[in-house]
Tab-separated table of C-alpha atoms and ligand atoms in Angstrom:
chain	number	residue	atom	x	y	z
A	587	MET	CA	35.857	6.877	-7.504
A	588	GLU	CA	38.764	4.830	-7.958
A	589	VAL	CA	41.762	4.189	-5.239
A	590	THR	CA	45.175	3.515	-5.376
A	591	ALA	CA	45.453	1.892	-1.828
A	592	ASP	CA	45.355	-1.999	-1.672
A	593	PRO	CA	42.142	-3.818	-0.604
A	594	GLU	CA	43.770	-4.990	2.828
A	595	SER	CA	44.728	-1.556	3.994
A	596	ILE	CA	42.009	0.188	3.042
A	597	THR	CA	39.967	-2.821	5.342
A	598	ALA	CA	42.517	-2.272	8.168
A	599	ALA	CA	42.119	1.552	8.042
A	600	VAL	CA	38.315	1.427	8.021
A	601	ALA	CA	38.215	-0.830	10.956
A	602	GLU	CA	40.332	1.474	12.971
A	603	VAL	CA	38.146	4.466	12.182
A	604	HIS	CA	35.122	2.688	12.755
A	605	LYS	CA	35.950	2.304	16.465
A	606	THR	CA	35.247	5.983	16.942
A	607	GLN	CA	33.181	6.827	13.628
A	608	LEU	CA	30.759	4.543	11.947
A	609	ARG	CA	29.489	7.243	9.337
A	610	PHE	CA	32.486	6.381	7.295
A	611	GLY	CA	33.208	3.894	4.827
A	612	LEU	CA	34.928	2.329	1.685
A	613	ALA	CA	33.209	-0.157	-0.383
A	614	PRO	CA	34.136	-1.829	-3.942
A	615	LEU	CA	31.275	-1.376	-6.354
A	616	GLY	CA	33.087	-3.512	-8.877
A	617	ASP	CA	35.038	-2.622	-12.118
A	618	GLY	CA	37.600	-0.879	-9.806
A	619	THR	CA	35.053	1.810	-8.772
A	620	TRP	CA	34.572	2.191	-4.838
A	621	ARG	CA	31.663	4.024	-2.866
A	622	VAL	CA	33.523	6.362	-0.406
A	623	VAL	CA	31.651	8.193	2.341
A	624	VAL	CA	33.453	10.376	4.824
A	625	PRO	CA	31.615	12.922	7.366
A	626	ALA	CA	31.869	16.460	6.167
A	627	ASP	CA	33.319	19.208	8.320
A	628	GLY	CA	30.093	21.079	8.494
A	629	VAL	CA	26.826	21.551	6.766
A	630	ALA	CA	27.335	23.340	3.273
A	631	GLU	CA	25.543	26.856	3.615
A	632	ASP	CA	25.271	27.115	0.048
A	633	ARG	CA	24.096	23.620	-1.224
A	634	ALA	CA	24.599	24.946	-4.894
A	635	VAL	CA	28.120	24.756	-4.085
A	636	PRO	CA	29.484	21.594	-5.770
A	637	ALA	CA	31.565	19.319	-3.319
A	638	THR	CA	35.132	18.949	-4.501
A	639	LEU	CA	37.756	16.198	-4.873
A	640	ASP	CA	40.047	18.265	-2.309
A	641	ASP	CA	37.365	18.675	0.217
A	642	PHE	CA	36.721	15.266	0.247
A	643	LYS	CA	40.697	13.818	0.334
A	644	ARG	CA	41.242	16.325	3.269
A	645	GLN	CA	38.163	14.781	5.137
A	646	LEU	CA	39.669	11.313	4.418
A	647	ARG	CA	43.042	12.432	5.690
A	648	ALA	CA	41.410	13.950	8.755
A	649	PHE	CA	39.409	10.834	9.634
A	650	ALA	CA	41.919	7.863	8.550
A	651	GLY	CA	45.237	9.602	8.178
A	652	THR	CA	45.240	8.767	4.510
A	653	ASP	CA	43.088	9.726	1.180
A	654	PHE	CA	43.783	6.027	0.014
A	655	GLY	CA	44.739	7.783	-3.356
A	656	VAL	CA	41.003	8.401	-4.399
A	657	HIS	CA	40.693	9.741	-7.948
A	658	ALA	CA	38.690	9.872	-10.948
A	659	PRO	CA	35.231	10.594	-9.026
A	660	ARG	CA	32.528	9.366	-11.062
A	661	TRP	CA	29.912	11.262	-8.797
A	662	LEU	CA	30.630	13.710	-5.817
A	663	SER	CA	27.856	14.744	-3.541
A	664	ARG	CA	26.973	15.995	-0.031
A	665	PHE	CA	23.972	14.412	1.842
A	666	GLY	CA	22.678	15.176	5.447
A	667	ASP	CA	20.551	13.110	8.101
A	668	ALA	CA	17.450	15.511	8.038
A	669	THR	CA	14.297	14.071	8.627
A	670	ARG	CA	11.341	15.588	7.566
A	671	GLN	CA	7.842	14.947	6.075
A	672	ALA	CA	5.262	17.141	4.420
A	673	GLU	CA	2.096	17.071	6.516
A	674	ARG	CA	0.195	16.923	3.370
A	675	TYR	CA	0.680	15.151	0.363
A	676	ARG	CA	-2.246	16.550	-1.738
A	677	VAL	CA	-3.695	20.218	-1.572
A	678	GLY	CA	-6.120	20.633	-4.474
A	679	ARG	CA	-4.515	19.933	-7.932
A	680	VAL	CA	-1.007	19.707	-6.312
A	681	PHE	CA	0.548	16.209	-5.081
A	682	LEU	CA	3.812	15.648	-3.451
A	683	ALA	CA	5.731	12.354	-3.964
A	684	GLY	CA	9.358	11.250	-3.541
A	685	ASP	CA	11.830	13.205	-1.770
A	686	ALA	CA	9.449	16.370	-2.281
A	687	ALA	CA	7.178	14.683	0.146
A	688	HIS	CA	9.905	13.329	2.719
A	689	ILE	CA	13.605	13.166	3.347
A	690	HIS	CA	15.789	11.094	5.673
A	691	PRO	CA	19.112	9.725	6.042
A	692	PRO	CA	19.869	6.924	3.418
A	693	THR	CA	20.411	4.296	6.041
A	694	GLY	CA	18.833	0.963	4.565
A	695	GLY	CA	18.352	2.436	1.031
A	696	GLN	CA	14.702	3.078	1.108
A	697	GLY	CA	14.296	6.635	-0.299
A	698	LEU	CA	14.144	5.585	-3.951
A	699	ASN	CA	11.659	2.403	-3.345
A	700	LEU	CA	9.789	4.692	-0.978
A	701	GLY	CA	9.355	7.524	-3.816
A	702	ILE	CA	8.790	5.022	-6.521
A	703	GLN	CA	5.713	3.371	-4.529
A	704	ASP	CA	4.680	6.870	-4.177
A	705	ALA	CA	4.440	7.268	-7.653
A	706	PHE	CA	3.294	3.965	-8.273
A	707	ASN	CA	0.250	4.365	-5.947
A	708	LEU	CA	-0.805	7.939	-7.258
A	709	GLY	CA	-0.327	7.328	-11.032
A	710	TRP	CA	-3.175	4.916	-11.653
A	711	LYS	CA	-5.466	7.397	-9.587
A	712	LEU	CA	-4.581	10.429	-11.742
A	713	ALA	CA	-5.271	8.698	-14.893
A	714	ALA	CA	-8.625	7.618	-13.433
A	715	ALA	CA	-9.417	10.817	-12.831
A	716	VAL	CA	-8.129	12.132	-16.344
A	717	ASP	CA	-9.903	9.418	-17.976
A	718	GLY	CA	-13.238	10.663	-16.082
A	719	TRP	CA	-13.710	7.134	-14.334
A	720	ALA	CA	-12.484	7.822	-10.711
A	721	PRO	CA	-14.831	7.163	-8.163
A	722	GLU	CA	-15.475	9.818	-5.594
A	723	GLY	CA	-12.348	10.262	-2.849
A	724	LEU	CA	-9.863	8.075	-4.821
A	725	LEU	CA	-7.314	10.942	-5.323
A	726	ASP	CA	-7.275	11.532	-1.709
A	727	THR	CA	-6.858	7.680	-0.715
A	728	TYR	CA	-3.136	8.533	-2.107
A	729	GLU	CA	-2.291	10.401	0.937
A	730	ALA	CA	-4.179	8.562	3.288
A	731	GLU	CA	-2.280	5.397	2.036
A	732	ARG	CA	1.490	6.777	1.569
A	733	HIS	CA	1.696	9.473	4.559
A	734	PRO	CA	1.635	6.523	6.922
A	735	VAL	CA	4.008	4.600	4.935
A	736	GLY	CA	6.287	7.527	4.853
A	737	ALA	CA	6.177	8.149	8.541
A	738	ARG	CA	7.275	4.789	9.036
A	739	VAL	CA	10.481	5.000	7.170
A	740	LEU	CA	11.381	8.278	8.710
A	741	GLU	CA	11.028	6.435	11.993
A	742	ASN	CA	12.973	3.246	11.314
A	743	THR	CA	16.019	5.577	9.696
A	744	ARG	CA	15.999	7.810	12.841
A	745	ALA	CA	16.169	4.848	14.769
A	746	GLN	CA	19.067	3.522	12.607
A	747	MET	CA	20.988	6.655	12.824
A	748	ALA	CA	20.646	6.226	16.445
A	749	LEU	CA	22.010	2.712	16.393
A	750	LEU	CA	25.274	4.274	14.562
A	751	GLY	CA	26.561	6.349	17.374
A	752	ALA	CA	30.143	5.284	18.435
A	753	GLU	CA	29.015	6.211	22.350
A	754	PRO	CA	28.564	3.335	24.698
A	755	GLY	CA	24.833	3.647	24.876
A	756	PRO	CA	24.498	3.222	20.870
A	757	THR	CA	27.121	0.703	21.047
A	758	ALA	CA	25.222	-1.630	23.645
A	759	LEU	CA	21.871	-1.014	21.414
A	760	ARG	CA	23.531	-2.114	18.606
A	761	GLU	CA	24.824	-5.407	19.986
A	762	LEU	CA	21.505	-6.051	21.436
A	763	PHE	CA	20.064	-5.364	18.048
A	764	SER	CA	22.465	-7.604	16.413
A	765	LYS	CA	21.294	-10.268	18.928
A	766	LEU	CA	17.644	-9.913	18.200
A	767	MET	CA	18.289	-10.259	14.569
A	768	ASP	CA	19.340	-13.920	15.015
A	769	PHE	CA	15.490	-14.547	16.007
A	770	GLU	CA	14.001	-15.314	12.755
A	771	GLU	CA	10.502	-13.665	13.497
A	772	VAL	CA	12.779	-10.335	13.947
A	773	ASN	CA	14.687	-10.607	11.085
A	774	ARG	CA	11.322	-11.241	9.091
A	775	TYR	CA	9.614	-8.220	10.509
A	776	ILE	CA	12.829	-6.001	9.925
A	777	THR	CA	13.397	-7.232	6.481
A	778	GLY	CA	9.555	-6.752	5.635
A	779	MET	CA	10.003	-3.287	6.972
A	780	ILE	CA	13.119	-2.107	5.234
A	781	THR	CA	12.353	-3.537	1.957
A	782	ALA	CA	8.468	-2.522	2.351
A	783	VAL	CA	7.102	-5.899	0.976
A	784	ASP	CA	4.871	-5.795	4.179
A	785	VAL	CA	3.193	-2.649	3.668
A	786	ARG	CA	-0.623	-3.270	4.078
A	787	TYR	CA	-2.841	0.021	2.997
A	788	ASP	CA	-5.664	0.236	5.801
A	789	LEU	CA	-8.545	-0.856	3.412
A	790	GLY	CA	-10.761	-1.920	6.245
A	791	GLU	CA	-11.373	-4.900	8.127
A	792	GLY	CA	-11.230	-8.165	5.917
A	793	HIS	CA	-9.059	-11.021	4.515
A	794	ALA	CA	-5.383	-11.057	5.399
A	795	LEU	CA	-4.550	-10.141	1.940
A	796	LEU	CA	-6.647	-7.109	1.949
A	797	GLY	CA	-4.340	-3.831	1.463
A	798	ARG	CA	-1.200	-5.825	0.762
A	799	ARG	CA	0.754	-6.088	-2.535
A	800	LEU	CA	0.204	-9.561	-4.150
A	801	ARG	CA	3.402	-11.534	-4.731
A	802	ASP	CA	4.344	-12.698	-8.042
A	803	LEU	CA	2.726	-15.733	-8.514
A	804	PRO	CA	3.134	-18.302	-11.353
A	805	LEU	CA	0.102	-18.871	-13.179
A	806	LYS	CA	-0.618	-21.021	-16.208
A	807	GLN	CA	-0.367	-17.936	-18.550
A	808	GLY	CA	2.996	-17.095	-16.961
A	809	ARG	CA	3.944	-14.794	-13.850
A	810	LEU	CA	1.042	-12.528	-12.354
A	811	TYR	CA	3.251	-9.714	-12.528
A	812	GLU	CA	3.571	-10.077	-16.559
A	813	LEU	CA	-0.063	-9.778	-16.590
A	814	THR	CA	-0.121	-6.414	-14.900
A	815	HIS	CA	2.228	-4.226	-16.890
A	816	GLY	CA	-0.654	-2.809	-18.905
A	817	GLY	CA	-1.773	-0.908	-15.731
A	818	ARG	CA	-5.259	-2.100	-15.411
A	819	GLY	CA	-7.221	-3.795	-12.551
A	820	LEU	CA	-7.117	-7.541	-12.477
A	821	LEU	CA	-9.530	-9.793	-11.108
A	822	LEU	CA	-7.720	-13.349	-10.596
A	823	ASP	CA	-10.181	-15.719	-9.947
A	824	ARG	CA	-9.880	-19.470	-8.678
A	825	THR	CA	-13.181	-20.099	-8.865
A	826	GLY	CA	-14.327	-19.395	-12.615
A	827	ARG	CA	-18.025	-18.399	-11.368
A	828	LEU	CA	-16.894	-14.582	-10.872
A	829	SER	CA	-17.589	-11.752	-13.470
A	830	ALA	CA	-15.934	-8.267	-13.885
A	831	GLU	CA	-18.917	-7.650	-16.614
A	832	GLY	CA	-19.238	-3.907	-16.945
A	833	TRP	CA	-15.601	-3.108	-15.978
A	834	ALA	CA	-14.173	-5.051	-18.794
A	835	ASP	CA	-12.570	-1.893	-20.127
A	836	ARG	CA	-10.634	-1.426	-16.771
A	837	VAL	CA	-10.385	-4.672	-15.254
A	838	ASP	CA	-8.889	-8.072	-16.625
A	839	HIS	CA	-10.580	-10.973	-15.698
A	840	VAL	CA	-7.931	-14.033	-15.238
A	841	VAL	CA	-9.429	-17.607	-14.173
A	842	ASP	CA	-6.444	-19.799	-12.873
A	843	PRO	CA	-6.458	-22.647	-10.510
A	844	CYS	CA	-3.508	-21.156	-9.040
A	845	GLU	CA	-3.018	-23.005	-5.577
A	846	GLN	CA	-0.386	-20.510	-4.034
A	847	LEU	CA	-3.122	-17.884	-4.113
A	848	ASP	CA	-4.572	-17.731	-0.454
A	849	ALA	CA	-8.260	-16.766	-1.530
A	850	PRO	CA	-10.800	-17.928	-3.692
A	851	ALA	CA	-10.224	-14.863	-5.790
A	852	VAL	CA	-8.645	-11.316	-5.543
A	853	LEU	CA	-9.217	-8.084	-7.103
A	854	LEU	CA	-5.875	-6.027	-7.651
A	855	ARG	CA	-5.722	-2.671	-8.265
A	856	PRO	CA	-3.400	-1.239	-10.947
A	857	ASP	CA	-0.534	-0.803	-8.394
A	858	GLY	CA	-1.145	-4.585	-7.392
A	859	HIS	CA	-2.543	-4.084	-3.930
A	860	VAL	CA	-5.370	-6.367	-3.072
A	861	ALA	CA	-8.663	-4.194	-3.382
A	862	TRP	CA	-11.016	-7.147	-2.406
A	863	ALA	CA	-10.645	-10.818	-1.526
A	864	GLY	CA	-13.440	-13.620	-1.421
A	865	GLU	CA	-16.011	-15.289	-3.431
A	866	ASP	CA	-19.054	-13.692	-3.631
A	867	GLN	CA	-20.064	-11.790	-6.775
A	868	GLU	CA	-22.399	-8.995	-5.076
A	869	ASP	CA	-19.357	-8.018	-2.805
A	870	LEU	CA	-17.304	-8.113	-5.733
A	871	ARG	CA	-19.413	-5.511	-7.509
A	872	GLY	CA	-19.092	-3.100	-4.501
A	873	ALA	CA	-15.510	-3.536	-4.730
A	874	LEU	CA	-15.025	-2.824	-8.526
A	875	ARG	CA	-17.636	0.036	-7.927
A	876	ALA	CA	-15.366	1.685	-5.052
A	877	TRP	CA	-12.187	1.132	-6.953
A	878	PHE	CA	-12.980	1.333	-10.547
A	879	GLY	CA	-15.857	3.595	-10.723
A	880	ALA	CA	-19.305	2.967	-12.064
A	881	PRO	CA	-19.887	-0.062	-14.748
A	882	THR	CA	-20.339	0.273	-17.990
A	883	ALA	CA	-23.914	0.193	-19.747
B	950	LIG	C1	24.222	9.014	-0.409
B	950	LIG	C2	22.667	8.434	-1.001
B	950	LIG	C3	22.389	7.098	-0.923
B	950	LIG	C4	21.317	6.653	-1.203
B	950	LIG	N1	21.051	5.233	-1.433
B	950	LIG	C5	19.773	4.962	-1.498
B	950	LIG	C6	19.649	3.297	-2.171
B	950	LIG	O1	20.530	2.781	-1.931
B	950	LIG	N2	18.307	2.848	-2.036
B	950	LIG	C7	17.368	3.950	-2.284
B	950	LIG	O2	16.172	3.672	-2.451
B	950	LIG	N3	17.443	5.208	-1.977
B	950	LIG	C8	18.842	5.477	-1.765
B	950	LIG	N4	18.823	7.015	-1.543
B	950	LIG	C9	17.866	7.871	-1.746
B	950	LIG	C10	17.246	8.343	-2.951
B	950	LIG	O3	18.480	8.681	-4.074
B	950	LIG	C11	16.200	9.108	-3.166
B	950	LIG	O4	15.279	8.979	-2.281
B	950	LIG	C12	15.737	9.572	-4.547
B	950	LIG	O5	16.722	10.059	-5.638
B	950	LIG	C13	14.670	10.664	-4.552
B	950	LIG	O6	13.925	10.630	-5.933
B	950	LIG	P1	13.068	11.750	-6.252
B	950	LIG	O7	12.985	11.676	-7.807
B	950	LIG	O8	12.231	12.087	-5.371
B	950	LIG	O9	14.105	13.098	-5.964
B	950	LIG	P2	15.304	13.747	-6.420
B	950	LIG	O10	16.335	12.463	-7.169
B	950	LIG	O11	16.119	14.549	-6.112
B	950	LIG	O12	14.918	14.241	-7.895
B	950	LIG	C14	14.348	15.294	-8.251
B	950	LIG	C15	14.825	15.988	-9.715
B	950	LIG	O13	14.236	17.229	-9.797
B	950	LIG	C16	15.150	18.103	-10.249
B	950	LIG	N5	14.447	19.587	-9.653
B	950	LIG	C17	14.618	20.100	-8.782
B	950	LIG	N6	13.928	21.311	-8.727
B	950	LIG	C18	13.570	21.481	-10.082
B	950	LIG	C19	12.921	22.718	-10.734
B	950	LIG	N7	12.483	23.692	-10.265
B	950	LIG	N8	12.773	22.250	-12.049
B	950	LIG	C20	12.976	21.236	-12.700
B	950	LIG	N9	13.467	20.326	-12.067
B	950	LIG	C21	13.931	20.285	-10.826
B	950	LIG	C22	16.213	17.857	-9.659
B	950	LIG	O14	17.494	18.312	-10.315
B	950	LIG	C23	16.327	16.173	-9.591
B	950	LIG	O15	16.795	15.816	-10.884
B	950	LIG	C24	20.259	7.431	-1.347
B	950	LIG	C25	20.507	8.877	-1.081
B	950	LIG	C26	21.481	9.394	-0.787
B	950	LIG	C27	21.759	10.845	-0.690
């Protein structure tokens, strides 16, 4: 929405409110638009009843003593801090993904990413089943892989909500956490968790890349991710000795000397996760069969 108050007085008022309430904030989004968040005066009994600008201004005045002259709302909505996860992501022909499978407070801005990654994990598996080449159990790997990822986000958003309390305990924890974040290893761990780039599906023992999403490597033909737009499997091969013959209708074979690839070759699933890493042709054929079904004659 837009505001009439000047930025200096907004900063001062927000700092004052933050002494006792951290779930409050005004932040400029550019083009004169601001994102404004204020605690509600209770839980909406009927979620279908839309939030109104008048309610919003009243809550701003209750917390900050001013409504900052908010007007022209682009979007008004309520959200809560409920933390819930469906026990099952698949029952027969029904699959849950996104907020239908998990909800949590928006701390860290993770919900959209989590839901899109659910869909990305599931999409190619559904396509494989529809196309008739899905190996046995492929659809069940969706819940096995994505449920633990969702649970981890619920855990970290719960922790972040606990850190937002204004009482002495959470305040002390927040200060301790801020100091810990100065350690590069801790910072890297938290960054990997919040961005989900550290997600590693449990595909068994093996190479360090197994189960991880491969980063966007530079190749002779361009960037790796440019080669994965087709939603097919990809054998990225530094050896030039391997073959995906029999799976050419599902898997592309790219030979490239890419020095940044920490393996002789990797087999990528259509969602970009590493299904196999190594250099043994028989081993590769086993992985191709396990993820992409039987070879064509
Ligand atoms: C304040 C706030 C800030 C957020 N910030 C971030 C952020 O910075 N980054 C981030 O990644 N995530 C953020 N999120 C979370 C993110 O918005 C959600 O995780 C994401 O929108 C979920 O997408 P979805 O498609 O699963 O569900 P939804 O966005 O809820 O979409 C479901 C759709 O289905 C429709 N629908 C429902 N029932 C029916 C029906 N019976 N028939 C037909 N249609 C139906 C609904 O109208 C809706 O359009 C935030 C959430 C909130 C509340």
